[in-house]
C-alpha positions as a printed NumPy array, in Angstrom:
array([[121.917,  50.647,   1.909],
       [120.804,  46.941,   2.929],
       [117.477,  46.232,   4.174],
       [117.272,  42.578,   4.376],
       [114.989,  41.08 ,   6.679],
       [117.008,  38.639,   8.773],
       [116.04 ,  39.63 ,  12.454],
       [111.94 ,  39.566,  14.008],
       [110.851,  43.24 ,  14.469],
       [110.371,  44.485,  17.7  ],
       [107.05 ,  45.648,  18.769],
       [106.47 ,  48.347,  21.109],
       [107.017,  46.537,  24.237],
       [109.979,  45.101,  23.093],
       [109.013,  41.924,  22.653],
       [109.447,  39.876,  19.102],
       [106.709,  39.498,  17.157],
       [106.454,  35.582,  17.114],
       [102.447,  34.965,  15.171],
       [103.506,  33.503,  12.283],
       [100.214,  31.868,   9.623],
       [101.884,  29.554,   7.295],
       [ 98.844,  30.042,   4.769],
       [ 99.349,  34.179,   5.014],
       [101.556,  36.645,   3.995],
       [102.981,  38.639,   6.598],
       [101.411,  42.538,   6.235],
       [104.646,  44.826,   4.883],
       [106.098,  42.058,   3.057],
       [105.203,  43.325,  -0.051],
       [106.856,  46.895,   0.724],
       [109.955,  44.974,   1.769],
       [110.157,  42.917,  -1.21 ],
       [109.643,  45.991,  -3.698],
       [112.861,  47.648,  -1.848],
       [114.502,  44.811,  -2.106],
       [113.686,  44.442,  -5.75 ],
       [115.318,  47.717,  -6.763],
       [119.409,  48.461,  -6.714],
       [120.522,  50.543,  -4.009],
       [121.959,  53.477,  -5.871],
       [118.139,  54.372,  -7.006],
       [116.946,  54.397,  -3.237],
       [119.711,  56.542,  -1.992],
       [118.64 ,  58.572,  -4.922],
       [115.578,  58.637,  -3.963],
       [116.083,  59.918,  -0.569],
       [118.439,  62.689,  -1.416],
       [115.731,  64.079,  -3.483],
       [113.166,  63.857,  -0.788],
       [115.513,  65.673,   1.294],
       [116.289,  68.276,  -1.114],
       [112.668,  69.448,  -1.94 ],
       [112.079,  69.519,   1.887],
       [115.173,  72.126,   2.655],
       [113.689,  73.845,  -0.38 ],
       [110.435,  74.41 ,   1.013],
       [111.518,  75.472,   4.702],
       [113.902,  78.092,   3.19 ],
       [110.548,  79.406,   1.008],
       [108.909,  79.867,   4.189],
       [111.183,  83.034,   5.142],
       [110.669,  86.457,   4.056],
       [113.155,  87.75 ,   1.527],
       [115.198,  90.838,   3.233],
       [115.511,  93.334,   0.629],
       [119.196,  94.771,  -0.326],
       [120.701,  97.634,   1.668],
       [121.677, 100.402,  -0.488],
       [124.273, 103.219,   0.389],
       [124.461, 106.507,  -1.502],
       [127.733, 108.031,  -1.812],
       [127.994, 111.416,  -3.192],
       [131.176, 112.536,  -4.706],
       [130.281, 116.647,  -4.372],
       [132.198, 118.285,  -1.473],
       [130.101, 118.952,   1.555],
       [127.181, 116.345,   1.201],
       [126.698, 114.45 ,   4.138],
       [125.081, 111.126,   4.927],
       [122.112, 112.415,   7.251],
       [120.662, 109.157,   8.55 ],
       [120.804, 105.274,   7.983],
       [117.353, 103.501,   8.751],
       [118.434, 100.115,   9.146],
       [116.416,  97.563,  11.632],
       [119.597,  95.173,  12.051],
       [117.166,  93.016,  14.561],
       [115.593,  92.08 ,  11.172],
       [118.852,  90.698,   9.713],
       [119.321,  86.998,  10.035],
       [122.869,  86.117,  10.814],
       [122.34 ,  82.531,  11.912],
       [123.728,  80.992,   9.205],
       [126.56 ,  83.54 ,   7.902],
       [129.974,  83.042,   8.294],
       [131.717,  86.59 ,   9.2  ],
       [135.142,  87.454,   9.658],
       [136.002,  89.812,  12.297],
       [138.917,  92.082,  12.098],
       [140.559,  94.049,  14.934],
       [139.038,  97.234,  15.588],
       [141.918,  99.885,  14.839],
       [142.322, 102.056,  18.178],
       [144.975, 104.827,  16.942],
       [143.413, 107.885,  16.641],
       [143.469, 109.281,  13.162],
       [146.234, 111.831,  12.886],
       [144.853, 115.561,  11.28 ],
       [146.978, 117.226,   8.89 ],
       [148.346, 120.351,   9.73 ],
       [147.117, 123.337,   8.197],
       [149.764, 125.883,   6.643],
       [149.326, 129.045,   8.862],
       [148.14 , 132.209,   6.532],
       [150.929, 133.914,   5.651],
       [151.153, 137.812,   7.049],
       [150.598, 140.6  ,   4.468],
       [153.557, 142.473,   4.972],
       [157.261, 142.054,   3.906],
       [158.745, 142.584,   7.293],
       [157.936, 139.537,   9.033],
       [161.185, 137.16 ,   9.948],
       [160.724, 133.912,   9.692],
       [162.066, 131.611,  12.459],
       [165.638, 131.798,  12.894],
       [166.067, 130.351,  16.247],
       [164.782, 127.411,  18.164],
       [164.633, 129.351,  21.38 ],
       [161.444, 131.721,  19.522],
       [158.881, 131.213,  17.281],
       [156.647, 133.246,  15.764],
       [152.687, 132.367,  16.243],
       [151.197, 135.766,  15.184],
       [148.344, 136.253,  12.743],
       [147.95 , 139.031,  10.8  ],
       [145.134, 140.159,  13.095],
       [147.546, 139.739,  16.432],
       [150.045, 141.474,  14.802],
       [147.939, 144.618,  13.541],
       [146.027, 145.204,  16.977],
       [149.58 , 144.761,  18.681],
       [150.905, 147.509,  16.778],
       [147.514, 149.604,  16.982],
       [147.43 , 150.173,  21.062],
       [149.17 , 150.252,  24.098],
       [151.75 , 152.702,  25.729],
       [153.873, 151.731,  22.961],
       [151.677, 152.115,  20.211],
       [153.415, 155.743,  18.889],
       [156.665, 153.63 ,  18.354],
       [156.711, 153.44 ,  14.714],
       [155.444, 154.187,  11.496],
       [152.927, 156.894,  11.155],
       [152.547, 157.317,  15.356],
       [156.627, 158.074,  15.261],
       [156.651, 160.85 ,  12.896],
       [153.271, 162.272,  14.853],
       [155.052, 162.189,  18.103],
       [158.495, 163.168,  17.257],
       [156.635, 166.61 ,  15.62 ],
       [154.443, 167.402,  18.185],
       [156.864, 166.651,  21.138],
       [159.976, 168.368,  19.533],
       [162.014, 165.908,  17.653],
       [163.922, 167.532,  14.437],
       [165.165, 165.853,  11.362],
       [168.7  , 165.97 ,  12.844],
       [167.287, 164.242,  15.875],
       [165.623, 161.495,  14.024],
       [168.874, 160.756,  11.665],
       [170.864, 160.31 ,  15.023],
       [168.773, 157.737,  15.916],
       [168.988, 155.886,  12.832],
       [172.468, 156.484,  12.896],
       [173.08 , 155.212,  16.38 ],
       [170.997, 151.725,  15.55 ],
       [173.423, 150.959,  12.461],
       [176.449, 151.37 ,  14.897],
       [174.6  , 149.246,  17.582],
       [173.946, 146.429,  14.475],
       [177.388, 146.389,  13.412],
       [178.792, 145.908,  16.951],
       [176.48 , 142.088,  17.674],
       [177.821, 139.398,  18.624],
       [177.653, 136.282,  16.45 ],
       [175.773, 134.543,  19.068],
       [172.954, 137.265,  19.014],
       [174.641, 138.883,  22.021],
       [176.287, 142.618,  22.781],
       [179.116, 142.781,  25.034],
       [180.068, 146.282,  26.876],
       [183.823, 145.535,  24.855],
       [182.47 , 146.091,  21.504],
       [186.009, 146.019,  20.449],
       [185.305, 141.932,  20.461],
       [184.36 , 140.16 ,  17.396],
       [184.729, 140.403,  13.499],
       [183.97 , 143.196,  11.429],
       [184.508, 146.76 ,  10.907],
       [184.092, 147.131,  14.721],
       [185.327, 150.359,  16.625],
       [188.029, 150.029,  18.671],
       [187.75 , 153.13 ,  20.994],
       [186.58 , 153.371,  24.738],
       [185.547, 149.704,  25.908],
       [183.751, 149.69 ,  29.093],
       [185.539, 148.168,  32.336],
       [186.941, 144.833,  31.517],
       [184.793, 143.598,  34.65 ],
       [181.738, 144.423,  32.974],
       [182.758, 142.868,  29.595],
       [181.243, 140.051,  31.127],
       [178.218, 140.975,  31.829],
       [176.649, 139.64 ,  28.297],
       [172.891, 139.78 ,  29.443],
       [173.005, 143.185,  30.459],
       [174.69 , 144.422,  27.43 ],
       [172.151, 142.766,  25.48 ],
       [169.669, 143.7  ,  26.98 ],
       [170.645, 147.057,  27.249],
       [171.263, 146.85 ,  23.638],
       [167.859, 145.942,  22.301],
       [166.162, 148.906,  23.946],
       [166.604, 151.444,  21.5  ],
       [165.995, 149.181,  18.88 ],
       [162.726, 148.415,  20.511],
       [162.245, 152.174,  21.436],
       [162.532, 153.222,  17.562],
       [159.65 , 150.543,  16.498],
       [161.899, 147.633,  15.584],
       [160.769, 144.092,  17.035],
       [161.67 , 140.797,  16.308],
       [158.525, 140.846,  13.397],
       [159.194, 144.391,  11.94 ],
       [161.618, 146.723,  11.104],
       [164.552, 147.123,   9.203],
       [166.421, 145.494,  12.066],
       [164.04 , 142.448,  13.207],
       [166.988, 140.132,  12.552],
       [169.029, 141.761,  14.957],
       [165.947, 142.102,  17.691],
       [165.43 , 138.452,  17.384],
       [168.748, 137.572,  17.754],
       [169.203, 139.414,  20.996],
       [165.911, 137.852,  22.196],
       [166.887, 134.256,  21.358],
       [170.099, 134.802,  23.232],
       [168.073, 136.041,  26.335],
       [166.132, 133.263,  26.306],
       [168.661, 130.426,  26.119],
       [170.859, 132.237,  28.322],
       [168.758, 132.835,  31.417],
       [168.717, 130.7  ,  34.54 ],
       [165.402, 128.958,  35.74 ],
       [165.316, 128.871,  39.097],
       [163.003, 128.294,  42.107],
       [162.775, 132.334,  42.061],
       [162.282, 132.747,  38.513],
       [163.929, 133.026,  35.142],
       [167.161, 135.194,  35.875],
       [169.408, 136.921,  33.262],
       [172.162, 136.883,  35.85 ],
       [175.9  , 136.996,  35.523],
       [178.473, 138.051,  37.792],
       [178.71 , 141.244,  36.389],
       [175.801, 142.79 ,  36.093],
       [174.014, 140.921,  38.834],
       [170.636, 142.932,  39.179],
       [171.42 , 145.425,  37.238],
       [172.13 , 143.07 ,  33.715],
       [168.805, 141.318,  34.992],
       [166.697, 144.583,  35.413],
       [167.732, 145.733,  31.534],
       [167.133, 142.384,  30.408],
       [163.493, 141.803,  31.804],
       [162.602, 145.264,  30.767],
       [163.447, 144.616,  26.682],
       [162.155, 141.323,  26.85 ],
       [158.724, 142.819,  28.615],
       [158.879, 145.517,  26.023],
       [159.25 , 143.168,  22.674],
       [156.013, 140.953,  24.211],
       [153.532, 144.024,  25.046],
       [154.487, 145.373,  21.396],
       [154.012, 142.07 ,  19.577],
       [151.736, 139.931,  21.359],
       [153.816, 137.325,  20.394],
       [153.376, 134.03 ,  22.929],
       [156.787, 132.268,  22.181],
       [158.18 , 135.499,  24.558],
       [155.271, 135.128,  27.438],
       [156.872, 132.364,  29.506],
       [160.42 , 134.309,  29.673],
       [158.459, 137.622,  30.071],
       [156.295, 136.114,  33.012],
       [159.862, 134.171,  34.613],
       [161.548, 137.236,  34.411],
       [158.778, 139.424,  36.705],
       [158.331, 136.682,  38.573],
       [162.358, 136.876,  39.698],
       [162.346, 140.505,  40.426],
       [159.246, 139.705,  42.488],
       [161.014, 136.953,  44.453],
       [164.185, 138.793,  45.025],
       [162.556, 142.392,  46.606],
       [163.436, 142.819,  49.794],
       [160.088, 141.838,  51.697],
       [160.944, 144.105,  54.788],
       [162.322, 147.399,  53.377],
       [160.958, 146.771,  49.303],
       [163.991, 147.331,  47.309],
       [166.666, 145.596,  45.175],
       [170.17 , 145.019,  45.668],
       [173.259, 143.36 ,  43.815],
       [172.618, 140.107,  45.843],
       [174.337, 137.327,  46.229],
       [174.912, 134.143,  44.117],
       [173.666, 131.219,  46.406],
       [173.831, 127.702,  46.006],
       [175.056, 127.362,  42.206],
       [173.26 , 125.054,  40.44 ],
       [170.827, 124.042,  43.239],
       [167.749, 126.201,  41.588],
       [168.418, 129.179,  44.056],
       [170.523, 132.206,  42.929],
       [170.331, 135.36 ,  44.67 ],
       [170.105, 135.938,  48.432],
       [169.515, 139.741,  49.545],
       [170.405, 140.863,  52.574],
       [170.481, 144.662,  52.058],
       [167.434, 147.009,  51.98 ],
       [168.053, 147.763,  48.457],
       [168.993, 150.973,  46.438],
       [167.453, 153.41 ,  44.465],
       [169.6  , 152.98 ,  41.204],
       [168.732, 149.052,  40.839],
       [165.281, 149.134,  42.098],
       [164.667, 151.852,  39.261],
       [165.819, 149.2  ,  36.586],
       [163.189, 147.021,  38.294],
       [160.295, 149.007,  38.502],
       [160.767, 149.729,  34.778],
       [160.806, 146.145,  34.277],
       [157.598, 145.647,  36.403],
       [155.811, 148.571,  34.631],
       [156.598, 146.948,  31.147],
       [155.416, 143.601,  31.611],
       [151.886, 145.531,  32.967],
       [151.921, 147.609,  29.642],
       [151.833, 143.806,  27.907],
       [149.199, 142.601,  30.415],
       [151.099, 140.524,  32.624],
       [150.267, 140.496,  36.032],
       [152.276, 142.312,  38.72 ],
       [151.5  , 141.242,  42.394],
       [149.891, 144.477,  44.021],
       [152.259, 143.412,  47.426],
       [154.859, 144.407,  44.6  ],
       [154.028, 147.365,  44.437],
       [153.279, 148.541,  47.965],
       [156.866, 147.499,  48.573],
       [157.901, 149.483,  45.798],
       [155.976, 152.561,  47.76 ],
       [157.674, 151.713,  51.066],
       [161.103, 151.605,  49.555],
       [160.805, 155.06 ,  47.901],
       [159.366, 156.728,  51.167],
       [162.606, 155.34 ,  52.765],
       [164.978, 156.865,  50.586],
       [162.813, 160.158,  50.279],
       [162.158, 163.733,  51.388],
       [159.942, 166.788,  50.934],
       [156.97 , 164.514,  50.545],
       [158.809, 162.414,  47.951],
       [160.332, 165.466,  45.911],
       [163.887, 164.114,  46.5  ],
       [165.672, 160.768,  46.45 ],
       [169.07 , 159.478,  48.026],
       [170.751, 156.348,  47.035],
       [169.892, 153.857,  50.612],
       [168.366, 156.68 ,  52.924],
       [167.347, 160.464,  52.238],
       [169.603, 162.71 ,  50.695],
       [171.132, 164.837,  53.68 ],
       [173.293, 167.471,  51.682],
       [173.785, 169.085,  48.585],
       [170.889, 168.086,  45.902],
       [173.031, 168.198,  43.222],
       [174.679, 164.895,  43.89 ],
       [171.517, 163.289,  44.052],
       [170.232, 164.235,  40.961],
       [170.503, 160.711,  39.16 ],
       [168.606, 159.089,  41.728],
       [166.155, 162.488,  42.342],
       [165.22 , 161.438,  38.531],
       [164.498, 157.825,  39.047],
       [162.405, 158.174,  41.781],
       [160.674, 160.811,  40.582],
       [159.672, 158.637,  36.972],
       [158.864, 155.554,  39.709],
       [156.217, 157.912,  41.274],
       [154.942, 158.538,  37.76 ],
       [154.547, 155.251,  36.601],
       [152.806, 154.361,  39.937],
       [150.306, 156.619,  39.664],
       [151.351, 160.155,  41.255],
       [148.56 , 162.905,  39.982],
       [150.418, 166.118,  37.943],
       [149.288, 168.133,  40.955],
       [151.055, 166.154,  43.766],
       [153.356, 168.464,  45.626],
       [156.15 , 166.217,  45.98 ],
       [156.305, 165.802,  42.215],
       [155.653, 169.51 ,  41.453],
       [158.511, 170.469,  43.706],
       [160.952, 168.278,  42.286],
       [160.122, 168.589,  38.864],
       [160.485, 172.442,  39.227],
       [163.878, 171.903,  41.117],
       [165.138, 169.585,  38.122],
       [164.382, 172.197,  35.487],
       [165.845, 174.859,  37.516],
       [169.152, 172.671,  37.707],
       [168.855, 171.304,  34.163],
       [170.583, 168.792,  31.824],
       [174.087, 167.285,  32.591],
       [175.641, 168.683,  29.471],
       [179.593, 168.741,  30.621],
       [181.331, 171.446,  31.59 ],
       [183.769, 173.983,  29.809],
       [186.611, 172.381,  30.702],
       [185.124, 168.642,  29.745],
       [182.62 , 169.256,  27.484],
       [182.426, 165.303,  26.815],
       [181.572, 164.865,  31.129],
       [178.089, 164.447,  30.536],
       [175.845, 162.242,  33.226],
       [173.688, 160.148,  30.544],
       [172.658, 158.16 ,  33.638],
       [170.571, 161.119,  35.057],
       [170.089, 162.335,  31.159],
       [168.079, 159.565,  30.786],
       [165.78 , 159.453,  33.568],
       [165.45 , 162.923,  34.018],
       [164.532, 163.919,  30.243],
       [161.473, 160.996,  30.728],
       [160.424, 162.527,  34.073],
       [160.015, 166.205,  32.162],
       [158.951, 164.943,  28.733],
       [155.865, 163.473,  30.756],
       [155.275, 166.3  ,  33.278],
       [155.111, 168.738,  30.143],
       [154.271, 172.268,  30.241],
       [156.114, 174.765,  29.539],
       [159.314, 173.951,  31.286],
       [159.859, 170.681,  28.698],
       [160.79 , 173.183,  25.466],
       [163.739, 174.617,  27.18 ],
       [164.228, 171.101,  28.675],
       [164.302, 169.647,  25.091],
       [165.995, 172.425,  23.171],
       [169.28 , 172.206,  25.139],
       [168.82 , 168.279,  25.491],
       [168.368, 167.039,  21.915],
       [170.614, 169.864,  20.618],
       [173.617, 168.703,  22.37 ],
       [173.344, 164.747,  21.928],
       [173.053, 165.654,  17.998],
       [176.053, 167.584,  17.947],
       [177.949, 165.655,  20.954],
       [177.094, 162.239,  18.235],
       [180.597, 160.679,  16.316],
       [180.256, 161.108,  12.973],
       [183.348, 159.557,  11.098],
       [185.38 , 155.873,  11.251],
       [184.266, 153.062,  12.723],
       [182.697, 155.356,  15.986],
       [180.152, 156.641,  13.328],
       [176.971, 156.973,  15.037],
       [177.765, 156.32 ,  18.323],
       [178.329, 158.454,  21.441],
       [181.261, 158.266,  24.193],
       [181.452, 160.341,  27.298],
       [184.82 , 160.288,  29.356],
       [183.314, 161.169,  32.841],
       [180.076, 161.918,  34.469],
       [179.833, 164.765,  37.069],
       [178.743, 162.121,  39.739],
       [179.356, 158.934,  38.874],
       [182.84 , 158.202,  37.671],
       [184.501, 157.094,  34.531],
       [181.736, 155.412,  32.547],
       [181.913, 151.296,  33.05 ],
       [179.681, 150.532,  30.258],
       [181.877, 152.724,  27.787],
       [180.859, 153.203,  24.386],
       [177.977, 150.881,  24.007],
       [176.686, 152.111,  27.077],
       [176.977, 156.012,  26.097],
       [175.258, 154.818,  22.881],
       [172.35 , 153.106,  23.942],
       [171.505, 156.082,  26.812],
       [172.143, 158.754,  24.427],
       [169.914, 157.114,  21.713],
       [167.127, 156.244,  24.185],
       [166.89 , 159.381,  25.059],
       [166.69 , 161.075,  21.895],
       [163.536, 158.325,  21.572],
       [161.795, 160.105,  24.129],
       [158.897, 161.208,  22.11 ],
       [157.46 , 158.411,  21.308],
       [159.021, 155.591,  23.353],
       [156.201, 156.042,  25.706],
       [152.685, 158.044,  25.571],
       [152.785, 161.005,  27.817],
       [151.412, 160.005,  31.257],
       [149.09 , 163.16 ,  31.975],
       [147.259, 163.962,  28.765],
       [143.562, 162.684,  28.557],
       [142.85 , 158.752,  27.871],
       [146.445, 158.366,  28.05 ],
       [146.324, 155.726,  30.872],
       [143.139, 154.698,  32.159],
       [144.294, 152.772,  34.648],
       [147.123, 153.933,  36.816],
       [148.468, 152.169,  39.715],
       [146.057, 153.443,  42.559],
       [148.229, 152.549,  45.142],
       [149.254, 156.125,  46.572],
       [145.13 , 157.198,  47.008]])
């Protein structure tokens, strides 16, 4: 650093100081001479020392901040309750911070394992169409309540003993289920042509070729005896068969603007009604949420295809293929097809699936239009006008529908219809054709008689039960099945051995398939549509 004085100093006014006295030393000259005599490095050193002291004094004037301590516990359950920090007191002016971008990704919660069911009878997921969402409490609740509560375990045994099952009739049911399981197809379906497929299959009495393509109808019908005996997709010896059958229906139904249609060109609304009953019963028995949407959409299809003028259902014409609309109904409906739809609607109600009140009102209108004598007797598409025996199947269907829609036991039409049916008796064929039983009539009529109860039931039950036990095949590939060559008012059984076996097995399950309608506490909320 050079401090040599060579230029006159400028005063406060900016003018040069020109007063010189040759005899006097100028003021401050001695200090200048002192610095001029010091080496430049020493001057620089002294200046740096002074600056360091000044900075130290400045730093000492600030309050010292206490350190922030975080106490971390490794004991599970301890939580950090509060953090008392005055951020305003922190001096951040001389602090360099490297700020990292904030990670906006939400943390992924680990997927907790579902609790295992406390039973060895629960089926693991076998298909991508249906998956179990039940907890143990869900399963016990589903098995303990509802109008299908007596189908399995102690309930099946108790109800069977109370209403007239025998060891032989229960063995017949078990043999029928075994036969049906052996004749299930690899994709989970059943066919009315039961002879097709691998394994030791019966080759006798397949259904009519036209109905062989009605796989959804056959599958729905074949599932019903399993469900009736308490086997579901979760429990029972045949749970895998039931699961595969339900999965076939779930993936085969066609979603349309009218709902989910279990439709094929051979079965039409017959196929849909049968499949819808199976799906709704399985849901009602288990509460399995993987089935709920399937069941709801199947019921929607029934509601939207109902004849909105007369209230029934007919075969339907397939329309606009691939356009989301599948069926058009131009006719008022018939009792046979309508009966299956009503059973599906009732099964939905049992599973707490809502059915539109208007749908039930239209069903009542339809039944009124095809009946006579205050609802005692029913025809096909109009009231019966000739010998009542020719209409016995429709009479049984109509009366069962009325029961499920809330008719009181003392209703005159019901009393007259049941009395006539009891006197007519079950269809057991004839002397010349002992295998000519009409199982369609027997199935519906046996339900009517069992629900009605009273002194007429024991006689009906004894005849019907013992006939079926003796008529069942007991040898070869047909062991456990039934076939009736000819029914007395429907002609040859187009559904073949599979159809006959299902109808006979369900007839023998009548003791516990549904709780009786006319016993105290059985139905707390019957449909109040006929008040």
